[in-house]
Amino acid sequence: MPDYQNILNTIYKELLAREDKGEVADYIPELAKVDKTKFGVYLNNIHGENYCVGDAKTKFSIQSISKVFTLAMAFANQGNKLWKRVDVEPSGNPFNYLALLEQEEGIPRNPLINSGAIVVADCLLSSYDDPKAELLKFVRQLANDDDIHYNDTVATSEIETGFRNFAIANLLKSFGNLENPVEDVLDFYFHQCSLEMTCEQLSNAFFPFANKGVCMQENECLTATQAKRINAIMLTCGFYDEAGEFAFEVGLPGKSGVGGGIVALLPDNFIITTWSPGLNEKGNSYLGMLALEKFTTATKASIF
Ligand code: DON
C-alpha cells in the first residue's frame, strides 16, 4: 500500500504555498465570507484506515455534493422510474445553465446539474412528509455521525439571491416536470445545499459508494447496482463542463460543490475528500483538483 500520510503531507505543503488559490463563490453572499486559506484532505479506505492533513475536521458548506445524497435517496426510493424525469447524459454546460432545459422540453440532462437536482428534490417532496428530516437522517446514517446539520443562514442567503434556480424551477414547472410548488421544492433544495460537513464526515458518508452500497456499519444502504450507477453519473457529470477534465487529470468518479469541497473515490478501495474554498472559473475547487491530480499521479490509483 502507498505511504498515504507521506503523500498527503507532501501535496499539502506544496499546494499551501501557492499564491493563486482561486476565488470563493460570491454569488451566494454567505459563502463569500469563507476564509480562502482553509485547506484540508481526508482519506479513508474500505478497511477502515484513515489519514488526514490540514483543515480536514472543519465543517464547510457541502453545496452540490448534497446532490449525490438526494440522488441516492430518490433512486433507492423510486428505482428506474426516476430516469423518466431526468436523464443520465453529461451536459457539457455550467451547473446553472438554462437554455438546454428549454431545448429538451424540461427533462434535465442529469441529476447533478441544478435542474436535475431540483427534479430529484421534487421527487423527495412527493415521497416524504418531512423530506428535510428524512434527508438529515439518511446522511447521518451514511456517515454514522449525528453531528450533521443544515445552516439556515446559508439557505436563506440562497433563497434571497437564487434567481437562476427560480428560473430553472419555473421552467421545469411549465413543462410539467415538478409536482410540488416551486417555492417548496427550492426551499428543500437550498437546505440540502446548506448542509455542513467536514472532509472526514463526507469521506465516511461516501463509504457505500466505494463499497458496493454497504455502509461502514456493514448494513446495505444502497444496492451494488445503485452504487455502480451513481458512480458512473459522478464520473460523467460530477464536474459539469469540467467532467472531462477531471476524468483526464484525476481519473476517479467524484462530486464538487461551490463551498470548495470535492469527494472522489476508487471503487473497492478508498474515498478522498478535499476542501479549499477558492474555485476555478468552472466553479470547482482550484486547489482541490490540483491536489487530487497529484494524489492519483503519486499513487497511480485511478479507475483507468
Ligand atoms: O444552486 C446553487 O447554485 C448552489 N446551491 C450549488 C451549486 C454548486 O455547488 C455547484 N458546484 N460546483
mmCIF file of C-alpha atoms and ligand atoms in Angstrom:
data_model
loop_
_atom_site.group_PDB
_atom_site.id
_atom_site.type_symbol
_atom_site.label_atom_id
_atom_site.label_comp_id
_atom_site.label_asym_id
_atom_site.label_seq_id
_atom_site.Cartn_x
_atom_site.Cartn_y
_atom_site.Cartn_z
ATOM 1 C CA MET A 1 0.000 0.000 0.000
ATOM 2 C CA PRO A 2 1.339 3.522 -0.780
ATOM 3 C CA ASP A 3 2.501 5.675 2.138
ATOM 4 C CA TYR A 4 -0.689 7.748 2.079
ATOM 5 C CA GLN A 5 0.219 10.023 5.002
ATOM 6 C CA ASN A 6 3.530 10.954 3.471
ATOM 7 C CA ILE A 7 1.947 11.615 0.071
ATOM 8 C CA LEU A 8 -0.791 13.803 1.615
ATOM 9 C CA ASN A 9 1.786 15.761 3.659
ATOM 10 C CA THR A 10 3.860 16.482 0.549
ATOM 11 C CA ILE A 11 0.859 17.596 -1.539
ATOM 12 C CA TYR A 12 -0.439 19.765 1.310
ATOM 13 C CA LYS A 13 2.872 21.543 1.819
ATOM 14 C CA GLU A 14 3.350 22.178 -1.872
ATOM 15 C CA LEU A 15 -0.161 23.500 -2.533
ATOM 16 C CA LEU A 16 -0.472 25.586 0.620
ATOM 17 C CA ALA A 17 2.483 27.632 -0.605
ATOM 18 C CA ARG A 18 0.653 28.550 -3.858
ATOM 19 C CA GLU A 19 -0.398 32.138 -4.127
ATOM 20 C CA ASP A 20 -3.252 31.525 -6.565
ATOM 21 C CA LYS A 21 -5.997 29.764 -4.641
ATOM 22 C CA GLY A 22 -8.964 30.619 -6.916
ATOM 23 C CA GLU A 23 -11.966 32.746 -5.938
ATOM 24 C CA VAL A 24 -14.638 31.995 -3.317
ATOM 25 C CA ALA A 25 -18.230 31.690 -4.589
ATOM 26 C CA ASP A 26 -19.591 35.188 -4.077
ATOM 27 C CA TYR A 27 -22.911 34.705 -5.887
ATOM 28 C CA ILE A 28 -24.135 33.208 -2.582
ATOM 29 C CA PRO A 29 -23.430 36.115 -0.166
ATOM 30 C CA GLU A 30 -22.906 33.861 2.893
ATOM 31 C CA LEU A 31 -20.246 31.804 1.074
ATOM 32 C CA ALA A 32 -18.300 34.938 0.156
ATOM 33 C CA LYS A 33 -17.364 35.256 3.851
ATOM 34 C CA VAL A 34 -15.468 31.934 3.989
ATOM 35 C CA ASP A 35 -11.715 32.028 4.702
ATOM 36 C CA LYS A 36 -9.928 31.226 1.432
ATOM 37 C CA THR A 37 -6.793 29.940 3.195
ATOM 38 C CA LYS A 38 -8.569 26.853 4.605
ATOM 39 C CA PHE A 39 -7.323 23.608 3.104
ATOM 40 C CA GLY A 40 -7.865 20.040 4.240
ATOM 41 C CA VAL A 41 -7.716 16.492 2.887
ATOM 42 C CA TYR A 42 -9.127 13.286 4.390
ATOM 43 C CA LEU A 43 -8.665 9.783 3.025
ATOM 44 C CA ASN A 44 -10.312 6.614 4.268
ATOM 45 C CA ASN A 45 -10.334 3.151 2.784
ATOM 46 C CA ILE A 46 -12.828 0.312 2.907
ATOM 47 C CA HIS A 47 -10.666 -1.478 5.503
ATOM 48 C CA GLY A 48 -11.282 1.366 7.974
ATOM 49 C CA GLU A 49 -7.859 3.041 7.786
ATOM 50 C CA ASN A 50 -7.782 6.820 7.552
ATOM 51 C CA TYR A 51 -5.319 9.658 7.003
ATOM 52 C CA CYS A 52 -5.711 13.412 7.127
ATOM 53 C CA VAL A 53 -3.959 16.717 6.731
ATOM 54 C CA GLY A 54 -4.862 20.403 7.352
ATOM 55 C CA ASP A 55 -8.452 21.525 7.987
ATOM 56 C CA ALA A 56 -9.996 18.092 7.378
ATOM 57 C CA LYS A 57 -12.115 18.300 10.531
ATOM 58 C CA THR A 58 -13.614 21.772 9.982
ATOM 59 C CA LYS A 59 -17.189 21.996 8.698
ATOM 60 C CA PHE A 60 -17.977 23.720 5.420
ATOM 61 C CA SER A 61 -20.980 24.148 3.129
ATOM 62 C CA ILE A 62 -21.239 20.991 1.023
ATOM 63 C CA GLN A 63 -23.482 22.647 -1.632
ATOM 64 C CA SER A 64 -23.730 20.486 -4.779
ATOM 65 C CA ILE A 65 -22.089 17.487 -3.115
ATOM 66 C CA SER A 66 -25.520 17.067 -1.468
ATOM 67 C CA LYS A 67 -26.932 16.187 -4.909
ATOM 68 C CA VAL A 68 -25.315 12.743 -4.593
ATOM 69 C CA PHE A 69 -27.165 12.096 -1.322
ATOM 70 C CA THR A 70 -30.565 13.176 -2.658
ATOM 71 C CA LEU A 71 -29.986 11.165 -5.838
ATOM 72 C CA ALA A 72 -29.151 8.080 -3.769
ATOM 73 C CA MET A 73 -32.335 8.549 -1.701
ATOM 74 C CA ALA A 74 -34.585 9.107 -4.709
ATOM 75 C CA PHE A 75 -33.044 6.225 -6.696
ATOM 76 C CA ALA A 76 -33.397 3.846 -3.738
ATOM 77 C CA ASN A 77 -36.979 5.025 -3.285
ATOM 78 C CA GLN A 78 -38.204 5.180 -6.893
ATOM 79 C CA GLY A 79 -35.930 2.805 -8.799
ATOM 80 C CA ASN A 80 -35.631 3.183 -12.567
ATOM 81 C CA LYS A 81 -38.840 5.214 -12.797
ATOM 82 C CA LEU A 82 -36.654 8.202 -11.824
ATOM 83 C CA TRP A 83 -34.991 8.218 -15.271
ATOM 84 C CA LYS A 84 -38.283 9.178 -16.939
ATOM 85 C CA ARG A 85 -37.914 12.632 -15.365
ATOM 86 C CA VAL A 86 -34.146 13.133 -15.511
ATOM 87 C CA ASP A 87 -31.568 11.798 -17.973
ATOM 88 C CA VAL A 88 -28.035 10.472 -17.352
ATOM 89 C CA GLU A 89 -26.033 12.272 -20.050
ATOM 90 C CA PRO A 90 -23.223 14.765 -19.394
ATOM 91 C CA SER A 91 -24.342 18.307 -20.165
ATOM 92 C CA GLY A 92 -21.075 19.982 -21.149
ATOM 93 C CA ASN A 93 -22.568 23.176 -19.722
ATOM 94 C CA PRO A 94 -22.316 25.123 -16.449
ATOM 95 C CA PHE A 95 -24.280 23.759 -13.464
ATOM 96 C CA ASN A 96 -26.925 26.512 -13.632
ATOM 97 C CA TYR A 97 -27.342 26.643 -17.428
ATOM 98 C CA LEU A 98 -30.876 27.297 -18.651
ATOM 99 C CA ALA A 99 -31.019 27.005 -22.448
ATOM 100 C CA LEU A 100 -30.654 23.206 -22.680
ATOM 101 C CA LEU A 101 -33.680 22.713 -20.455
ATOM 102 C CA GLU A 102 -35.871 24.718 -22.813
ATOM 103 C CA GLN A 103 -34.497 22.854 -25.830
ATOM 104 C CA GLU A 104 -35.014 19.440 -24.236
ATOM 105 C CA GLU A 105 -38.532 20.212 -23.013
ATOM 106 C CA GLY A 106 -37.985 20.171 -19.288
ATOM 107 C CA ILE A 107 -36.022 16.908 -18.971
ATOM 108 C CA PRO A 108 -32.694 17.769 -17.303
ATOM 109 C CA ARG A 109 -29.574 16.176 -18.795
ATOM 110 C CA ASN A 110 -28.543 14.600 -15.484
ATOM 111 C CA PRO A 111 -29.274 14.694 -11.730
ATOM 112 C CA LEU A 112 -26.065 16.547 -10.782
ATOM 113 C CA ILE A 113 -26.697 19.828 -12.618
ATOM 114 C CA ASN A 114 -29.055 22.190 -10.788
ATOM 115 C CA SER A 115 -32.115 21.431 -12.952
ATOM 116 C CA GLY A 116 -31.710 17.671 -12.407
ATOM 117 C CA ALA A 117 -31.163 18.063 -8.680
ATOM 118 C CA ILE A 118 -34.292 20.238 -8.456
ATOM 119 C CA VAL A 119 -36.323 17.432 -10.108
ATOM 120 C CA VAL A 120 -34.799 14.936 -7.642
ATOM 121 C CA ALA A 121 -35.726 17.294 -4.778
ATOM 122 C CA ASP A 122 -39.315 17.347 -6.100
ATOM 123 C CA CYS A 123 -39.389 13.512 -6.072
ATOM 124 C CA LEU A 124 -38.349 13.534 -2.400
ATOM 125 C CA LEU A 125 -41.013 16.119 -1.561
ATOM 126 C CA SER A 126 -43.635 13.853 -3.112
ATOM 127 C CA SER A 127 -42.302 10.765 -1.287
ATOM 128 C CA TYR A 128 -41.896 12.022 2.301
ATOM 129 C CA ASP A 129 -43.992 14.106 4.725
ATOM 130 C CA ASP A 130 -40.864 15.732 6.137
ATOM 131 C CA PRO A 131 -38.166 15.434 3.455
ATOM 132 C CA LYS A 132 -35.674 17.705 5.281
ATOM 133 C CA ALA A 133 -35.776 15.456 8.346
ATOM 134 C CA GLU A 134 -35.541 12.309 6.175
ATOM 135 C CA LEU A 135 -32.520 13.630 4.267
ATOM 136 C CA LEU A 136 -30.746 14.533 7.501
ATOM 137 C CA LYS A 137 -31.483 11.072 8.885
ATOM 138 C CA PHE A 138 -30.153 9.437 5.695
ATOM 139 C CA VAL A 139 -26.905 11.454 5.596
ATOM 140 C CA ARG A 140 -26.286 10.923 9.329
ATOM 141 C CA GLN A 141 -26.791 7.202 8.820
ATOM 142 C CA LEU A 142 -24.402 7.093 5.829
ATOM 143 C CA ALA A 143 -21.738 8.997 7.787
ATOM 144 C CA ASN A 144 -22.512 7.170 11.052
ATOM 145 C CA ASP A 145 -22.482 10.603 12.689
ATOM 146 C CA ASP A 146 -25.346 12.652 14.184
ATOM 147 C CA ASP A 147 -23.401 15.910 14.263
ATOM 148 C CA ILE A 148 -24.532 16.987 10.778
ATOM 149 C CA HIS A 149 -26.907 19.959 10.375
ATOM 150 C CA TYR A 150 -28.417 22.424 7.899
ATOM 151 C CA ASN A 151 -27.223 26.038 8.000
ATOM 152 C CA ASP A 152 -30.408 28.143 7.805
ATOM 153 C CA THR A 153 -28.458 31.368 7.224
ATOM 154 C CA VAL A 154 -26.805 29.912 4.100
ATOM 155 C CA ALA A 155 -30.153 28.516 2.879
ATOM 156 C CA THR A 156 -31.846 31.903 3.396
ATOM 157 C CA SER A 157 -28.975 33.651 1.637
ATOM 158 C CA GLU A 158 -29.690 31.494 -1.434
ATOM 159 C CA ILE A 159 -33.481 31.830 -1.208
ATOM 160 C CA GLU A 160 -32.944 35.606 -1.423
ATOM 161 C CA THR A 161 -30.458 35.544 -4.304
ATOM 162 C CA GLY A 162 -31.018 32.285 -6.229
ATOM 163 C CA PHE A 163 -32.722 33.872 -9.227
ATOM 164 C CA ARG A 164 -31.313 31.377 -11.739
ATOM 165 C CA ASN A 165 -32.574 28.453 -9.667
ATOM 166 C CA PHE A 166 -36.022 30.089 -9.537
ATOM 167 C CA ALA A 167 -35.862 30.450 -13.338
ATOM 168 C CA ILE A 168 -34.889 26.759 -13.690
ATOM 169 C CA ALA A 169 -37.639 25.592 -11.321
ATOM 170 C CA ASN A 170 -40.260 27.715 -13.081
ATOM 171 C CA LEU A 171 -39.201 26.317 -16.458
ATOM 172 C CA LEU A 172 -39.428 22.767 -15.058
ATOM 173 C CA LYS A 173 -42.877 23.564 -13.688
ATOM 174 C CA SER A 174 -44.013 24.963 -17.048
ATOM 175 C CA PHE A 175 -43.044 21.656 -18.695
ATOM 176 C CA GLY A 176 -44.940 19.683 -16.029
ATOM 177 C CA ASN A 177 -41.777 18.195 -14.529
ATOM 178 C CA LEU A 178 -42.389 19.465 -10.961
ATOM 179 C CA GLU A 179 -45.224 18.004 -8.887
ATOM 180 C CA ASN A 180 -44.862 20.423 -5.964
ATOM 181 C CA PRO A 181 -44.922 24.249 -5.721
ATOM 182 C CA VAL A 182 -41.694 25.927 -6.913
ATOM 183 C CA GLU A 183 -41.152 27.657 -3.508
ATOM 184 C CA ASP A 184 -41.402 24.369 -1.583
ATOM 185 C CA VAL A 185 -39.059 22.486 -3.913
ATOM 186 C CA LEU A 186 -36.468 25.273 -3.787
ATOM 187 C CA ASP A 187 -36.739 25.624 -0.018
ATOM 188 C CA PHE A 188 -35.751 21.933 0.227
ATOM 189 C CA TYR A 189 -33.066 22.249 -2.481
ATOM 190 C CA PHE A 190 -31.429 25.287 -0.818
ATOM 191 C CA HIS A 191 -31.476 23.485 2.527
ATOM 192 C CA GLN A 192 -29.830 20.341 1.121
ATOM 193 C CA CYS A 193 -27.084 22.573 -0.335
ATOM 194 C CA SER A 194 -26.619 24.282 3.062
ATOM 195 C CA LEU A 195 -25.660 21.051 4.843
ATOM 196 C CA GLU A 196 -22.362 21.478 6.656
ATOM 197 C CA MET A 197 -19.884 18.641 6.945
ATOM 198 C CA THR A 198 -16.175 18.095 7.410
ATOM 199 C CA CYS A 199 -13.905 16.268 4.961
ATOM 200 C CA GLU A 200 -13.919 13.375 7.433
ATOM 201 C CA GLN A 201 -17.733 13.219 7.584
ATOM 202 C CA LEU A 202 -18.032 13.400 3.776
ATOM 203 C CA SER A 203 -15.477 10.636 3.280
ATOM 204 C CA ASN A 204 -17.400 8.475 5.728
ATOM 205 C CA ALA A 205 -20.736 9.263 4.077
ATOM 206 C CA PHE A 206 -19.372 8.255 0.662
ATOM 207 C CA PHE A 207 -18.115 4.920 2.016
ATOM 208 C CA PRO A 208 -21.009 2.890 0.499
ATOM 209 C CA PHE A 209 -20.260 4.274 -2.993
ATOM 210 C CA ALA A 210 -16.764 2.782 -2.729
ATOM 211 C CA ASN A 211 -18.023 -0.390 -1.048
ATOM 212 C CA LYS A 212 -20.749 -1.730 -3.368
ATOM 213 C CA GLY A 213 -23.520 0.011 -1.418
ATOM 214 C CA VAL A 214 -22.566 -1.315 2.033
ATOM 215 C CA CYS A 215 -22.102 1.323 4.782
ATOM 216 C CA MET A 216 -19.375 1.468 7.434
ATOM 217 C CA GLN A 217 -21.734 -0.222 9.917
ATOM 218 C CA GLU A 218 -21.949 -3.082 7.406
ATOM 219 C CA ASN A 219 -25.616 -2.675 6.510
ATOM 220 C CA GLU A 220 -26.663 -2.267 2.885
ATOM 221 C CA CYS A 221 -27.577 1.422 2.300
ATOM 222 C CA LEU A 222 -27.773 1.004 -1.480
ATOM 223 C CA THR A 223 -27.688 -1.995 -3.773
ATOM 224 C CA ALA A 224 -24.384 -2.669 -5.536
ATOM 225 C CA THR A 225 -26.064 -1.739 -8.831
ATOM 226 C CA GLN A 226 -27.292 1.594 -7.460
ATOM 227 C CA ALA A 227 -23.783 2.392 -6.191
ATOM 228 C CA LYS A 228 -22.344 1.481 -9.603
ATOM 229 C CA ARG A 229 -24.828 3.662 -11.476
ATOM 230 C CA ILE A 230 -24.335 6.667 -9.183
ATOM 231 C CA ASN A 231 -20.541 6.353 -9.531
ATOM 232 C CA ALA A 232 -20.991 6.357 -13.328
ATOM 233 C CA ILE A 233 -23.079 9.554 -13.087
ATOM 234 C CA MET A 234 -20.430 11.145 -10.840
ATOM 235 C CA LEU A 235 -17.705 10.322 -13.350
ATOM 236 C CA THR A 236 -19.553 11.690 -16.371
ATOM 237 C CA CYS A 237 -21.492 14.571 -14.758
ATOM 238 C CA GLY A 238 -19.996 15.362 -11.321
ATOM 239 C CA PHE A 239 -17.968 18.368 -12.510
ATOM 240 C CA TYR A 240 -20.354 19.857 -15.097
ATOM 241 C CA ASP A 241 -18.426 21.295 -18.049
ATOM 242 C CA GLU A 242 -15.212 20.156 -16.395
ATOM 243 C CA ALA A 243 -16.183 16.464 -16.067
ATOM 244 C CA GLY A 244 -13.905 15.541 -18.975
ATOM 245 C CA GLU A 245 -11.019 17.499 -17.471
ATOM 246 C CA PHE A 246 -11.498 15.848 -14.050
ATOM 247 C CA ALA A 247 -11.534 12.355 -15.625
ATOM 248 C CA PHE A 248 -8.463 13.316 -17.668
ATOM 249 C CA GLU A 249 -6.465 14.809 -14.771
ATOM 250 C CA VAL A 250 -7.684 12.764 -11.799
ATOM 251 C CA GLY A 251 -9.357 9.649 -13.213
ATOM 252 C CA LEU A 252 -11.890 8.993 -10.446
ATOM 253 C CA PRO A 253 -15.660 9.437 -10.055
ATOM 254 C CA GLY A 254 -16.372 12.405 -7.800
ATOM 255 C CA LYS A 255 -18.509 15.397 -6.952
ATOM 256 C CA SER A 256 -17.709 19.030 -6.287
ATOM 257 C CA GLY A 257 -19.557 21.861 -4.550
ATOM 258 C CA VAL A 258 -19.179 25.639 -4.670
ATOM 259 C CA GLY A 259 -18.322 25.560 -0.952
ATOM 260 C CA GLY A 260 -14.943 24.269 -2.203
ATOM 261 C CA GLY A 261 -15.350 20.596 -1.350
ATOM 262 C CA ILE A 262 -14.604 17.659 -3.657
ATOM 263 C CA VAL A 263 -15.225 13.996 -2.861
ATOM 264 C CA ALA A 264 -13.660 11.370 -5.140
ATOM 265 C CA LEU A 265 -13.431 7.629 -4.789
ATOM 266 C CA LEU A 266 -11.836 4.498 -6.162
ATOM 267 C CA PRO A 267 -14.416 1.677 -6.035
ATOM 268 C CA ASP A 268 -13.439 -1.201 -3.718
ATOM 269 C CA ASN A 269 -10.592 0.885 -2.366
ATOM 270 C CA PHE A 270 -10.769 4.416 -0.907
ATOM 271 C CA ILE A 271 -12.601 7.735 -0.632
ATOM 272 C CA ILE A 272 -10.703 11.042 -0.644
ATOM 273 C CA THR A 273 -12.234 14.419 0.256
ATOM 274 C CA THR A 274 -10.554 17.790 -0.249
ATOM 275 C CA TRP A 275 -11.667 21.240 0.861
ATOM 276 C CA SER A 276 -10.260 24.537 -0.366
ATOM 277 C CA PRO A 277 -12.875 27.314 -0.840
ATOM 278 C CA GLY A 278 -11.180 29.063 -3.794
ATOM 279 C CA LEU A 279 -12.827 27.994 -7.078
ATOM 280 C CA ASN A 280 -11.706 27.939 -10.701
ATOM 281 C CA GLU A 281 -13.871 29.560 -13.376
ATOM 282 C CA LYS A 282 -15.986 26.391 -13.757
ATOM 283 C CA GLY A 283 -16.972 26.520 -10.071
ATOM 284 C CA ASN A 284 -14.796 23.625 -8.913
ATOM 285 C CA SER A 285 -12.186 23.913 -6.138
ATOM 286 C CA TYR A 286 -8.901 25.066 -7.644
ATOM 287 C CA LEU A 287 -6.518 23.525 -5.091
ATOM 288 C CA GLY A 288 -8.788 20.519 -4.602
ATOM 289 C CA MET A 289 -8.494 19.496 -8.241
ATOM 290 C CA LEU A 290 -4.739 20.041 -8.210
ATOM 291 C CA ALA A 291 -4.388 18.002 -5.005
ATOM 292 C CA LEU A 292 -6.366 15.109 -6.457
ATOM 293 C CA GLU A 293 -4.380 15.141 -9.690
ATOM 294 C CA LYS A 294 -1.156 14.988 -7.691
ATOM 295 C CA PHE A 295 -2.581 12.256 -5.453
ATOM 296 C CA THR A 296 -3.644 9.907 -8.256
ATOM 297 C CA THR A 297 -0.384 10.536 -10.107
ATOM 298 C CA ALA A 298 1.715 9.765 -6.998
ATOM 299 C CA THR A 299 -0.296 6.667 -6.037
ATOM 300 C CA LYS A 300 -1.194 5.519 -9.601
ATOM 301 C CA ALA A 301 -4.699 4.990 -8.180
ATOM 302 C CA SER A 302 -7.324 5.602 -10.856
ATOM 303 C CA ILE A 303 -10.176 3.716 -12.496
ATOM 304 C CA PHE A 304 -8.283 3.847 -15.804
HETATM 305 O O1 DON B 1 -27.672 26.006 -6.591
HETATM 306 C C1 DON B 1 -26.549 26.512 -6.493
HETATM 307 O O2 DON B 1 -26.121 27.325 -7.303
HETATM 308 C C2 DON B 1 -25.708 26.110 -5.297
HETATM 309 N N1 DON B 1 -26.539 25.906 -4.147
HETATM 310 C C3 DON B 1 -24.953 24.839 -5.569
HETATM 311 C C4 DON B 1 -24.067 24.912 -6.791
HETATM 312 C C5 DON B 1 -22.836 24.078 -6.705
HETATM 313 O O3 DON B 1 -22.365 23.712 -5.655
HETATM 314 C C6 DON B 1 -22.130 23.815 -7.985
HETATM 315 N N2 DON B 1 -20.931 23.043 -7.754
HETATM 316 N N3 DON B 1 -19.819 23.077 -8.067
#
